[in-house]
Coordinates of C-alpha atoms in Angstrom, one line a residue:
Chain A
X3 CA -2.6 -32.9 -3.1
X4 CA -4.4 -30.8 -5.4
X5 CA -5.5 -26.8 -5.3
X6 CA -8.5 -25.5 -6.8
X7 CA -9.7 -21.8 -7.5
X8 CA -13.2 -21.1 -7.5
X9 CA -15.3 -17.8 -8.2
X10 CA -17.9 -17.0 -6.5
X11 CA -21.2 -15.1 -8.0
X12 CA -21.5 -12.7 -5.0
X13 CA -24.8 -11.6 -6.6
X14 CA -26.5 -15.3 -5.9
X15 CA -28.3 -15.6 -2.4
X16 CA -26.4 -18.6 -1.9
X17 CA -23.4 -17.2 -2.3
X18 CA -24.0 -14.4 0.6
X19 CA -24.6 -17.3 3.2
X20 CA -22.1 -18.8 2.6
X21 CA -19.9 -16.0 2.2
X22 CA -21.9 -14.5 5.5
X23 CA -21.0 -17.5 7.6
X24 CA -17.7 -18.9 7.9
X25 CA -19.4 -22.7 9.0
X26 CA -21.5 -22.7 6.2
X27 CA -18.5 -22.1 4.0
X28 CA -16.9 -24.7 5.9
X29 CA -20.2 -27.1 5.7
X30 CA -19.7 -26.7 1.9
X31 CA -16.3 -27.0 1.0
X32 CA -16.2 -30.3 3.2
X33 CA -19.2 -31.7 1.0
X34 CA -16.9 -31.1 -2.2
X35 CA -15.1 -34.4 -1.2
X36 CA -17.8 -37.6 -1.2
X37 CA -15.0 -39.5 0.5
X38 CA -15.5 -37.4 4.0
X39 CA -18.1 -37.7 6.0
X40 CA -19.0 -35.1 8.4
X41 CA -18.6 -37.6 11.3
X42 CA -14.8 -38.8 10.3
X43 CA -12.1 -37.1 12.3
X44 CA -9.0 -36.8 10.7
X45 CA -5.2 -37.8 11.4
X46 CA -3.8 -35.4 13.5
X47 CA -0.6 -34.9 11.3
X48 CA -2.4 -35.6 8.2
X49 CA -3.4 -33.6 5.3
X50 CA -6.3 -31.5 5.4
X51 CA -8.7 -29.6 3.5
X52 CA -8.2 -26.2 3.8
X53 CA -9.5 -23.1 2.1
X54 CA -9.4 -18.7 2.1
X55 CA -11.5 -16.4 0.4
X56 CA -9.6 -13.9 -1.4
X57 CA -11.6 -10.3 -2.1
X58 CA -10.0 -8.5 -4.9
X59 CA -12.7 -6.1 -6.0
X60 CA -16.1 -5.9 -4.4
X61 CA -17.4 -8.5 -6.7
X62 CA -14.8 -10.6 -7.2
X63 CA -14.2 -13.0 -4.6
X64 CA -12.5 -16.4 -5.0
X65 CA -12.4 -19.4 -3.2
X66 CA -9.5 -21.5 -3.2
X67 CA -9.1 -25.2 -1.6
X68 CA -5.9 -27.2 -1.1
X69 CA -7.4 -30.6 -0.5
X70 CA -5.7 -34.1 -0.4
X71 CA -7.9 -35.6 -3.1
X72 CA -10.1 -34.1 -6.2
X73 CA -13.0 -31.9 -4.8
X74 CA -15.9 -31.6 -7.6
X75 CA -17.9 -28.6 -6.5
X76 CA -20.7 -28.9 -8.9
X77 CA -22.7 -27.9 -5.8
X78 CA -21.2 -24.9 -5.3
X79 CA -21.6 -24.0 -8.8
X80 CA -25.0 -24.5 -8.4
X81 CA -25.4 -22.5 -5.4
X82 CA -23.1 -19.7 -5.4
X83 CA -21.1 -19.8 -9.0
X84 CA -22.0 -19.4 -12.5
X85 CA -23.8 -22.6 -14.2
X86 CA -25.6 -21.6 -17.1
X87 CA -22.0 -20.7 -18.6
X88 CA -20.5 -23.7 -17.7
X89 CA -18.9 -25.2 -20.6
X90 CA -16.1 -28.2 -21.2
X91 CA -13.1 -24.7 -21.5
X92 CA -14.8 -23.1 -18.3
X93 CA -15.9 -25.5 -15.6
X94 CA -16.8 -22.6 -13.5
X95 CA -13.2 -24.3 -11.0
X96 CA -10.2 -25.1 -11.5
X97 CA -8.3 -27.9 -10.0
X98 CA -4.6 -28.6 -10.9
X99 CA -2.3 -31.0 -8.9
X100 CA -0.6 -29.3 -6.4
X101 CA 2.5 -32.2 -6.0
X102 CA 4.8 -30.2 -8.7
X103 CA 4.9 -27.3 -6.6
X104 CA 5.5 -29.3 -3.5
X105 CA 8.4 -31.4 -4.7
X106 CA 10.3 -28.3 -6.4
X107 CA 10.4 -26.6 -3.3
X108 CA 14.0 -26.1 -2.2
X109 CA 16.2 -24.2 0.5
X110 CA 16.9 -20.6 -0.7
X111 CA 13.8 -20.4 -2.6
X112 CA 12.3 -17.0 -2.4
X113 CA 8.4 -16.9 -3.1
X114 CA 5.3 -14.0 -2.5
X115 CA 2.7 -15.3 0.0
X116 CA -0.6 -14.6 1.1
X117 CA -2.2 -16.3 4.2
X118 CA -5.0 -15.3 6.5
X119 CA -4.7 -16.3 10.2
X120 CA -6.0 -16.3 13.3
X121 CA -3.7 -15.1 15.4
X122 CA -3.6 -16.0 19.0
X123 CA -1.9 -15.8 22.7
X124 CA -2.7 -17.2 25.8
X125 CA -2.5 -14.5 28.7
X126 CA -3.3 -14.2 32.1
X127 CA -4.7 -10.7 33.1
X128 CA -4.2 -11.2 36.7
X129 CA -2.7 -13.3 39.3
X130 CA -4.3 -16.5 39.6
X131 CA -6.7 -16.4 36.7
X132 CA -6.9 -19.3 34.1
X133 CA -5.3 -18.6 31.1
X134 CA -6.9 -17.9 28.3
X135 CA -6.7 -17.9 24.7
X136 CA -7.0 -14.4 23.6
X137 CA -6.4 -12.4 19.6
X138 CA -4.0 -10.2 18.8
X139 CA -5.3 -7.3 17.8
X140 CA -2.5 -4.7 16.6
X141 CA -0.6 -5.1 13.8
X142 CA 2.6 -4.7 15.1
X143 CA 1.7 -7.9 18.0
X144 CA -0.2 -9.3 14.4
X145 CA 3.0 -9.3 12.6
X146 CA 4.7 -10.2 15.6
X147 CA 3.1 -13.8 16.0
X148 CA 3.9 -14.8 12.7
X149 CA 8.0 -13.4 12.8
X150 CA 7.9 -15.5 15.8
X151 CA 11.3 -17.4 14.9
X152 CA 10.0 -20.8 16.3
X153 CA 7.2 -20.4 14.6
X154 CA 9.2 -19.7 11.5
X155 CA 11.4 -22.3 12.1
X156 CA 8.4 -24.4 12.5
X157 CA 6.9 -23.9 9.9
X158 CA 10.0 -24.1 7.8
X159 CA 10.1 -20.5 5.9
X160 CA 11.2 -17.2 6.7
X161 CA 10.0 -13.7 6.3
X162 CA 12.1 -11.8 3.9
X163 CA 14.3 -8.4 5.7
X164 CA 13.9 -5.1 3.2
X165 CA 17.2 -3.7 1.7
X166 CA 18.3 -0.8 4.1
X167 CA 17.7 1.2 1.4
X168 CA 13.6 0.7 1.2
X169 CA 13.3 1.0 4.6
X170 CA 11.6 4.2 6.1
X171 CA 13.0 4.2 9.5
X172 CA 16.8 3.5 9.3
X173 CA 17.4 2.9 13.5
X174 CA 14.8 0.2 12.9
X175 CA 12.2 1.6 15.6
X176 CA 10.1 4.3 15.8
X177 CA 10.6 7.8 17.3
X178 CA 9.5 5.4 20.3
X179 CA 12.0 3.3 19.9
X180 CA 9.7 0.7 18.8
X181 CA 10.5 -2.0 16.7
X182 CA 8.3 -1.7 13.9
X183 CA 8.6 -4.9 11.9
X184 CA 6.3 -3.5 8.9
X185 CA 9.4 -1.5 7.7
X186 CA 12.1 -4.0 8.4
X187 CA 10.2 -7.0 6.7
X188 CA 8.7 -7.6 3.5
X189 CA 5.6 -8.0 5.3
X190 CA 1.9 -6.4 5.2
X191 CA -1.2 -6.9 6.4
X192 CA -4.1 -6.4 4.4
X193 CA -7.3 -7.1 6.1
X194 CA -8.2 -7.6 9.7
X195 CA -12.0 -9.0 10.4
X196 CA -13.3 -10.1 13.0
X197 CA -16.0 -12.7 12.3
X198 CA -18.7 -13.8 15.4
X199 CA -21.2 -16.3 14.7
X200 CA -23.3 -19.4 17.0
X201 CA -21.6 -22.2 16.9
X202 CA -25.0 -24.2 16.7
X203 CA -28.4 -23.2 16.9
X204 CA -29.9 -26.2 18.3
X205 CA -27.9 -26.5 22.1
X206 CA -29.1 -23.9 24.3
X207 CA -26.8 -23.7 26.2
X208 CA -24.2 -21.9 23.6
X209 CA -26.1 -19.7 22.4
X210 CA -25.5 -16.2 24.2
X211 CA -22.0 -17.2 23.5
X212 CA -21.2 -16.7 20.4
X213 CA -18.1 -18.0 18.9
X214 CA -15.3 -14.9 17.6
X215 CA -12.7 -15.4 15.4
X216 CA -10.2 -12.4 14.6
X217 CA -8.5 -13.1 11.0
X218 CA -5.7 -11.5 9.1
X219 CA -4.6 -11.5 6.0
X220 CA -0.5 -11.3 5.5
X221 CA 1.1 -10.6 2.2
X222 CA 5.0 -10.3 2.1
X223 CA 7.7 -12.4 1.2
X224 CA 8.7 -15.4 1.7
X225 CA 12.6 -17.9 1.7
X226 CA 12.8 -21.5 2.0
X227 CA 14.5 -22.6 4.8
X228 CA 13.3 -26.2 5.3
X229 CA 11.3 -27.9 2.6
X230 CA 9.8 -30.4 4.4
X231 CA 8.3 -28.2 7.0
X232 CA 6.8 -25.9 4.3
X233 CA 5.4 -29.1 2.4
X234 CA 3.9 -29.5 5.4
X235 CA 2.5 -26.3 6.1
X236 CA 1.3 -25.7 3.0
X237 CA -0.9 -29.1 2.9
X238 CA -1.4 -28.9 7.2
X239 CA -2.2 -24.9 7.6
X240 CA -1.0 -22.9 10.3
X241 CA -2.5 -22.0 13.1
X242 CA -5.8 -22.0 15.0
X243 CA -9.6 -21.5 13.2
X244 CA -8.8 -23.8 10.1
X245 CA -12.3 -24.3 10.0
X246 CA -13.1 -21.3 9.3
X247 CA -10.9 -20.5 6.2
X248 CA -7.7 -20.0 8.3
X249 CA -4.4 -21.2 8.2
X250 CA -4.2 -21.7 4.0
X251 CA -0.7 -20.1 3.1
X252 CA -0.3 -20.2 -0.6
X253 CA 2.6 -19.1 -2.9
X254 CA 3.1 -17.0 -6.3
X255 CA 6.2 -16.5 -8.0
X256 CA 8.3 -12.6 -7.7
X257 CA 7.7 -11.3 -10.8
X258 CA 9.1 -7.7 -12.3
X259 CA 5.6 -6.3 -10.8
X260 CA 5.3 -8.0 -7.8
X261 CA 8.8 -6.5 -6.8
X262 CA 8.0 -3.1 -6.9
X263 CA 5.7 -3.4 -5.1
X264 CA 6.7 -2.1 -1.0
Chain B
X23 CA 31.5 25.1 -16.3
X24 CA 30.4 22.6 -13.4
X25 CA 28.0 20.1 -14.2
X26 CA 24.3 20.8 -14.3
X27 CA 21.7 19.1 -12.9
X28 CA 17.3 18.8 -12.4
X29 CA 16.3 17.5 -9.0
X30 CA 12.7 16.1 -9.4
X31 CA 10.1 15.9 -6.7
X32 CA 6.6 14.7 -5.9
X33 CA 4.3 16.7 -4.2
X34 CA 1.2 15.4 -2.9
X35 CA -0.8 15.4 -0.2
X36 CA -4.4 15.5 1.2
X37 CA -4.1 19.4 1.2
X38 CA -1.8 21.7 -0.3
X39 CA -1.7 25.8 -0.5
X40 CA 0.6 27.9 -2.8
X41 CA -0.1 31.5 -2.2
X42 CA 1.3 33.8 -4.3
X43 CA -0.6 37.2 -4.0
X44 CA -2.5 36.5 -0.6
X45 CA -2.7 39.0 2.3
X46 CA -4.4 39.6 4.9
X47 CA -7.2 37.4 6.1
X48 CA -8.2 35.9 2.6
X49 CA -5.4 33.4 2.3
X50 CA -6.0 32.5 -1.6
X51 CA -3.9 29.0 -3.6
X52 CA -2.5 29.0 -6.8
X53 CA -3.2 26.3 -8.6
X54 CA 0.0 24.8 -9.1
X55 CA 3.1 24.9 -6.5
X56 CA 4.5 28.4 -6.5
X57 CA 8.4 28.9 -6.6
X58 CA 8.9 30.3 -3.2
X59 CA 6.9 27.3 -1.5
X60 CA 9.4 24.9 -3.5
X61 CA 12.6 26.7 -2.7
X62 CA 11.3 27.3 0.9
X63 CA 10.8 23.3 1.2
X64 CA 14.1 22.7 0.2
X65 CA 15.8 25.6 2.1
X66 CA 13.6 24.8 5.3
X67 CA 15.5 20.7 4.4
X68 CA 18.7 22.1 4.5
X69 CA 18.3 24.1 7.8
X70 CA 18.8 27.3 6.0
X71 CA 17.1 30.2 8.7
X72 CA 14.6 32.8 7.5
X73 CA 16.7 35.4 7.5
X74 CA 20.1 34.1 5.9
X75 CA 19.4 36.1 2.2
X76 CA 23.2 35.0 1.2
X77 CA 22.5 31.0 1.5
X78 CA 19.0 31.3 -0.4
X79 CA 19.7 33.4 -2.9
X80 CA 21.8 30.2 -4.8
X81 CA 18.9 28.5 -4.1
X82 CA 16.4 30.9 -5.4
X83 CA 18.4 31.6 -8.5
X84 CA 17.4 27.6 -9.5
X85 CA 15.3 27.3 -12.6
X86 CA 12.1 26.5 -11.9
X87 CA 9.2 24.2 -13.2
X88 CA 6.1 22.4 -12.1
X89 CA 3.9 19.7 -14.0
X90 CA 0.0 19.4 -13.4
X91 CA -0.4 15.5 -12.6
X92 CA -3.7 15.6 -10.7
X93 CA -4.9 18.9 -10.3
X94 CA -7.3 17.9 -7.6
X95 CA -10.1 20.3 -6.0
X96 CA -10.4 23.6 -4.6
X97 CA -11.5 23.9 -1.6
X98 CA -12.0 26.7 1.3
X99 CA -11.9 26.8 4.8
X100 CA -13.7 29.7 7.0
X101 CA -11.5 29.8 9.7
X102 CA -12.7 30.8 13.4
X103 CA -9.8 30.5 15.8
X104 CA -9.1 31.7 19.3
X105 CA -5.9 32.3 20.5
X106 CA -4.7 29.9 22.8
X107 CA -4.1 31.4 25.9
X108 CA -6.1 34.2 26.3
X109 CA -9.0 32.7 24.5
X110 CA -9.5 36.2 22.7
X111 CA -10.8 35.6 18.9
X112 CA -8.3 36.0 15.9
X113 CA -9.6 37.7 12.8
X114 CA -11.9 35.9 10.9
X115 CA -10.1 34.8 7.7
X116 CA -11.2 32.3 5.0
X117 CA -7.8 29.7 3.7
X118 CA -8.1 28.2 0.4
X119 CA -7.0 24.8 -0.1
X120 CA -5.9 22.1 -3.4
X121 CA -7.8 19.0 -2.2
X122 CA -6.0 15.4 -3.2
X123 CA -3.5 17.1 -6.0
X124 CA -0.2 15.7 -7.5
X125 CA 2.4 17.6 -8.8
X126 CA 5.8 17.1 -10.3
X127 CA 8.3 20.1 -9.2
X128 CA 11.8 20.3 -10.7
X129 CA 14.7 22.9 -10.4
X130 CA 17.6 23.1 -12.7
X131 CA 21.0 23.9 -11.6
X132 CA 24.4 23.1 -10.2
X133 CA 24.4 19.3 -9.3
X134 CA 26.7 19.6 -6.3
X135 CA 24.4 21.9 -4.6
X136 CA 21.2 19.8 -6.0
X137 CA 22.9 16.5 -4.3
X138 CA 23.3 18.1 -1.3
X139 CA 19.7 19.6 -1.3
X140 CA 18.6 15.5 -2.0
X141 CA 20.1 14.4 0.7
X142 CA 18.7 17.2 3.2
X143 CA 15.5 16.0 2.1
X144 CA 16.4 13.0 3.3
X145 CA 17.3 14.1 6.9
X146 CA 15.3 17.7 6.7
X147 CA 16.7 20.2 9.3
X148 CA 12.9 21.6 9.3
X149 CA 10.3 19.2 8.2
X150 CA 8.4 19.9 4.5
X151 CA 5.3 21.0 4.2
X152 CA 3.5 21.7 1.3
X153 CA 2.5 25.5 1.1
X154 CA 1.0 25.5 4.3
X155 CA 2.4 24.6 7.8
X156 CA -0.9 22.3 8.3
X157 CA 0.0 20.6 4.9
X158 CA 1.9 17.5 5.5
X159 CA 3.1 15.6 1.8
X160 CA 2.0 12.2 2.2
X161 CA 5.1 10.3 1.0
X162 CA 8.5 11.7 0.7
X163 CA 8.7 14.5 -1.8
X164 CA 12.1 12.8 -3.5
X165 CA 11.9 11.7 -6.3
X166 CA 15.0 11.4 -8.5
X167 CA 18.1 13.5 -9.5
X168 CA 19.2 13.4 -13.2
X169 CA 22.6 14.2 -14.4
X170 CA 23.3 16.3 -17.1
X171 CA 19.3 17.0 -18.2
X172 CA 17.3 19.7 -19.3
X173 CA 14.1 20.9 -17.4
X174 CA 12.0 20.2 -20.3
X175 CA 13.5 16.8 -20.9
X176 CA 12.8 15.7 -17.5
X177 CA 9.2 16.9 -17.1
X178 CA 8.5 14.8 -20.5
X179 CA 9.6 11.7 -19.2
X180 CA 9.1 11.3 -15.3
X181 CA 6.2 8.8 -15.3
X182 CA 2.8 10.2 -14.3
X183 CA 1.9 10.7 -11.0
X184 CA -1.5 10.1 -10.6
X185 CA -3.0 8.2 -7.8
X186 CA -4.4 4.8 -8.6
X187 CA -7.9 5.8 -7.4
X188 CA -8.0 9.0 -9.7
X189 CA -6.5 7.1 -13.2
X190 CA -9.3 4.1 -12.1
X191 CA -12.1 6.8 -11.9
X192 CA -10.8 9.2 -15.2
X193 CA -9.9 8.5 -18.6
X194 CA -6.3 9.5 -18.7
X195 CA -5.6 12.9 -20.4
X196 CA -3.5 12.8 -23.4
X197 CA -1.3 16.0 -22.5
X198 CA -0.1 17.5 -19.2
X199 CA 0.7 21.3 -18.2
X200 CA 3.8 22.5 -17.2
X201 CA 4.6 25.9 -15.7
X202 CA 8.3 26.6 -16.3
X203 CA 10.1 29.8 -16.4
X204 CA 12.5 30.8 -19.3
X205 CA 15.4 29.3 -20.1
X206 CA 18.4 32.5 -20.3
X207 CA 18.7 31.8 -24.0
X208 CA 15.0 31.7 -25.0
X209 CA 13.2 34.7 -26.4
X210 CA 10.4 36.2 -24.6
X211 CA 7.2 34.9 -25.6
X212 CA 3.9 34.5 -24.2
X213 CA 4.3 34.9 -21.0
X214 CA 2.4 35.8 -17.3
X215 CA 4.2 37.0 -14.3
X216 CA 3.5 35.6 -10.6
X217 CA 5.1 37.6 -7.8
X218 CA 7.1 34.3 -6.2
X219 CA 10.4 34.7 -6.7
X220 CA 11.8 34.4 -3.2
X221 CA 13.9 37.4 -2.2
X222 CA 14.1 37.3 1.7
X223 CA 12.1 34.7 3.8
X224 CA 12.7 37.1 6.6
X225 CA 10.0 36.9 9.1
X226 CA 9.9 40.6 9.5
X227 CA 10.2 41.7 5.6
X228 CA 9.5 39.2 3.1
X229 CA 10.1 39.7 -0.1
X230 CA 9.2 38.1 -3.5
X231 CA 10.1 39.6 -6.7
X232 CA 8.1 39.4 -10.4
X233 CA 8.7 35.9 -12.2
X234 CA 7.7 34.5 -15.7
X235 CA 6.1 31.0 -16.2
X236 CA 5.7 30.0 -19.7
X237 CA 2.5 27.5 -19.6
X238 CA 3.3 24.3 -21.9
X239 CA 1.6 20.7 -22.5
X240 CA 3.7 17.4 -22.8
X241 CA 2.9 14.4 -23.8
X242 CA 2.1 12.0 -21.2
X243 CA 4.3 9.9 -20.0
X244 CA 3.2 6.3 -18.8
X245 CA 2.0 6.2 -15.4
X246 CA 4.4 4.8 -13.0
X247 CA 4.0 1.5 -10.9
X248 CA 2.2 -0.4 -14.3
X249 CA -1.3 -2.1 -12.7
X250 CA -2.9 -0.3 -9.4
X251 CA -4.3 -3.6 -8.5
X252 CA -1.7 -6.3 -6.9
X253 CA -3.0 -9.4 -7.5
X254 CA -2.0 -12.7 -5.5
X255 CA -1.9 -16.0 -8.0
X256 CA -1.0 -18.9 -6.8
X257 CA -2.1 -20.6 -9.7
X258 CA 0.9 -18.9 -11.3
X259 CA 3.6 -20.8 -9.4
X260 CA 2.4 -24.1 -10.8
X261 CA 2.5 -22.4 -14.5
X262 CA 6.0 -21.3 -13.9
X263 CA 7.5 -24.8 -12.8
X264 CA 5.6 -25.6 -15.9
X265 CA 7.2 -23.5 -18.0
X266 CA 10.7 -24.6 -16.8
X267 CA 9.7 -28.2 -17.5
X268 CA 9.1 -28.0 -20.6

């Protein structure tokens, strides 16, 4: 497995269709590997390209892929990056092997996180009706799909509680009497979008339907509680709209800074 | 001689109003937290009423100081209200108004009574405001208690306050002003009065009394919270296990 960073040159045309449409994104991070073709469908439990766009000042957004093999993204480069300053000390990517991190990981381990999701429900809204797939779209139901404990379980980590003495509300629920999980876990959200776009522009038929996608990003912290599992989310993704730079949860160590941060 | 103490708070918020000399319908600011709002935030905390004289006078008798950490902007409101029930118009009056300021308050005094004035704050009886009713603070105003300090000491070395979006946008000032009033040892020197000394926070008579504030700069102190930006690297968990490799 490997994980690559990328910036990308927000000024370029190419760079604002890409970053414009989540399938041309898509279109181009899957042409970074020769050894996929657009036509092969992939091992259901395999691993699988995936990839987030991380905005951390209005023109510095970067792209970063976990990928089973070596993406070269010269293309990119040349559409959306940087390549007149390309030089042997700056590529315009970097690509490092992702395996150390993977087979270090170990029960106990406590780790910062950032992932964007898409997360989902099916619900019925009356008696009788089909159910359908629908997005959540408050924080508190945001934050409350990924605290799910199977899902945690699943996926093999678990969100990190706040000390009591952090903690804003000290019943643990709101005037309300609420839950709020925002001040019991180490857990944020910062961004919610909601992206629409045609799936294709060539069948008729789809087109007044547009396709919607509602991601959010989740910052907070993270402990091992199966290793395994979170090799295998890390290289699998999580949840629904991976195609659309979904699902990538990716680690950083707790430094001094990162935990004063609330 | 029981032990002494500085209780340091944060005030900020979108607006703030510290009237000092205002009557009537033109409902003027200082620019800097007045004395009686500060002692009225921590008396309204502890659940002392408006007219209990004999439990704010210990309070009122605290030494006093406030640090400029963002003075923010002035602004006024002309204010057109009708009274609620009848409908029938209030006087016109215009309300003045610190936009987006941050300022460090401290009082100096007996650190029994300061302890238990931190922890009202932490449970308030009456909820703080800052100046004005309509002025909520926009995080709790608690900031720390030190033991055995001086006023001055702790002004010079609580970090700055600043919010991240005002130290992006200016260059940081080399000096901040404090507003302090005398120590009981110091000679008089330069000095201006402000009538904000509480007296009575009696709703029918209130009563402030003449006050000195010595106007000082310190040295600033590094801003709290190092780097406004949080940034995510995951790149940086691959050079750690590196680093313990090797």
């Amino acid at each position: 497995m490997f994980i690559s960073r990328f910036r990308v040159n927000t000024a370029r045309p190419g760079a604002r269709r890409l970053l414009s449409s989540p399938q041309a994104m898509h279109a181009a991070v899957m042409s970074s590997f020769p050894h996929i073709l657009p036509s092969d469908t992939p091992q259901p439990d395999a691993p699988r390209v995936l990839w987030r766009l991380d905005q951390r000042a209005r023109a510095e957004v970067l792209l970063y892929i976990v990928s089973p093999d070596r993406p070269d993204l010269t293309h990119l480069v040349e559409q959306a990056g940087w390549p007149a300053v390309a030089g042997p000390e700056n590529p315009g990517w970097q690509t490092r092997p992702y395996a150390p991190l993977l087979d270090r990981l170990t029960t106990g381990d406590r780790w910062a996180f950032r992932l964007t999701a898409n997360p989902v429900h099916t619900i019925r809204r009356k008696e009788g009706e089909p159910r359908k797939l629908t997005a959540h779209l408050t924080p508190v139901h945001q934050m409350g799909w990924l605290l799910d404990e199977e899902r945690q379980k699943r996926l093999g980590f678990r969100v990190c509680e706040k000390p009591a003495d952090r903690r804003l509300l000290p019943e643990g629920t709101t005037h309300h009497k609420r839950p709020h999980p925002g001040d019991r876990y180490e857990l944020a959200i910062r961004d919610t979008r909601s992206l629409s776009f045609d799936k294709s522009r060539d069948s008729g038929s789809r087109r007044d339907k547009p396709v919607t996608v509602v991601t959010v990003t989740f910052e907070g912290r993270l402990e091992v509680t199966d290793p395994d599992a979170l090799r295998r989310t890390l290289t699998q993704g999580i949840g629904r709209a991976r195609a659309y730079g979904c699902g990538l949860l990716t680690l950083s160590p707790l430094t001094q800074h990162a935990q004063k941060i609330p | 001689m029981s032990r002494t103490g500085v209780l340091v708070l944060r005030l900020a918020g979108p607006l703030q109003s510290w009237g000092a000399s205002s009557r009537f319908t033109r409902r003027t600011t200082e620019s800097a937290p007045t004395k009686s709002g500060v002692v009225g935030l921590l008396a309204a905390a502890a659940g002392i009423e408006r007219g209990d004289d004999t439990r704010l006078a210990p309070l009122a008798a605290l030494r006093f100081a406030v640090r400029i950490d963002q003075p923010g902007t002035r602004i006024r409101d002309f204010h057109t209200a009708h009274h609620g029930v009848t409908g029938a118009s209030m006087p016109l009056s215009e309300r003045f108004y610190l936009a987006d300021a941050v300022f460090v308050a401290a009082v100096e005094g007996d650190h029994a009574l300061l302890t238990g004035l931190r922890d009202a704050l932490g449970t308030p009886v009456y909820p703080p405001y800052l100046g004005r009713r309509s002025c909520p603070p926009s995080e709790p105003v608690d900031l720390a208690l030190h033991e055995d300090a001086r006023l001055e000491d702790v002004l010079t070395s609580v970090p700055w306050q600043a919010s991240a979006w005002y130290r992006r946008r200016h260059r940081i000032p080399q000096t901040l002003t404090v507003l302090r009033e005398t120590a009981a040892d110091e000679p008089a020197q330069a000095t201006d009065v402000l009538r904000d000394q509480p007296v009575s926070f009696d709703a029918a008579h209130r009563r402030h009394a003449l006050r000195t504030v010595v106007t000082a700069v310190v040295p600033i102190p590094i801003p709290a919270g190092g780097s406004p930006r949080d940034v995510h690297d995951p790149f940086a968990a691959l050079d750690v296990l590196e680093d313990e490799s090797a």
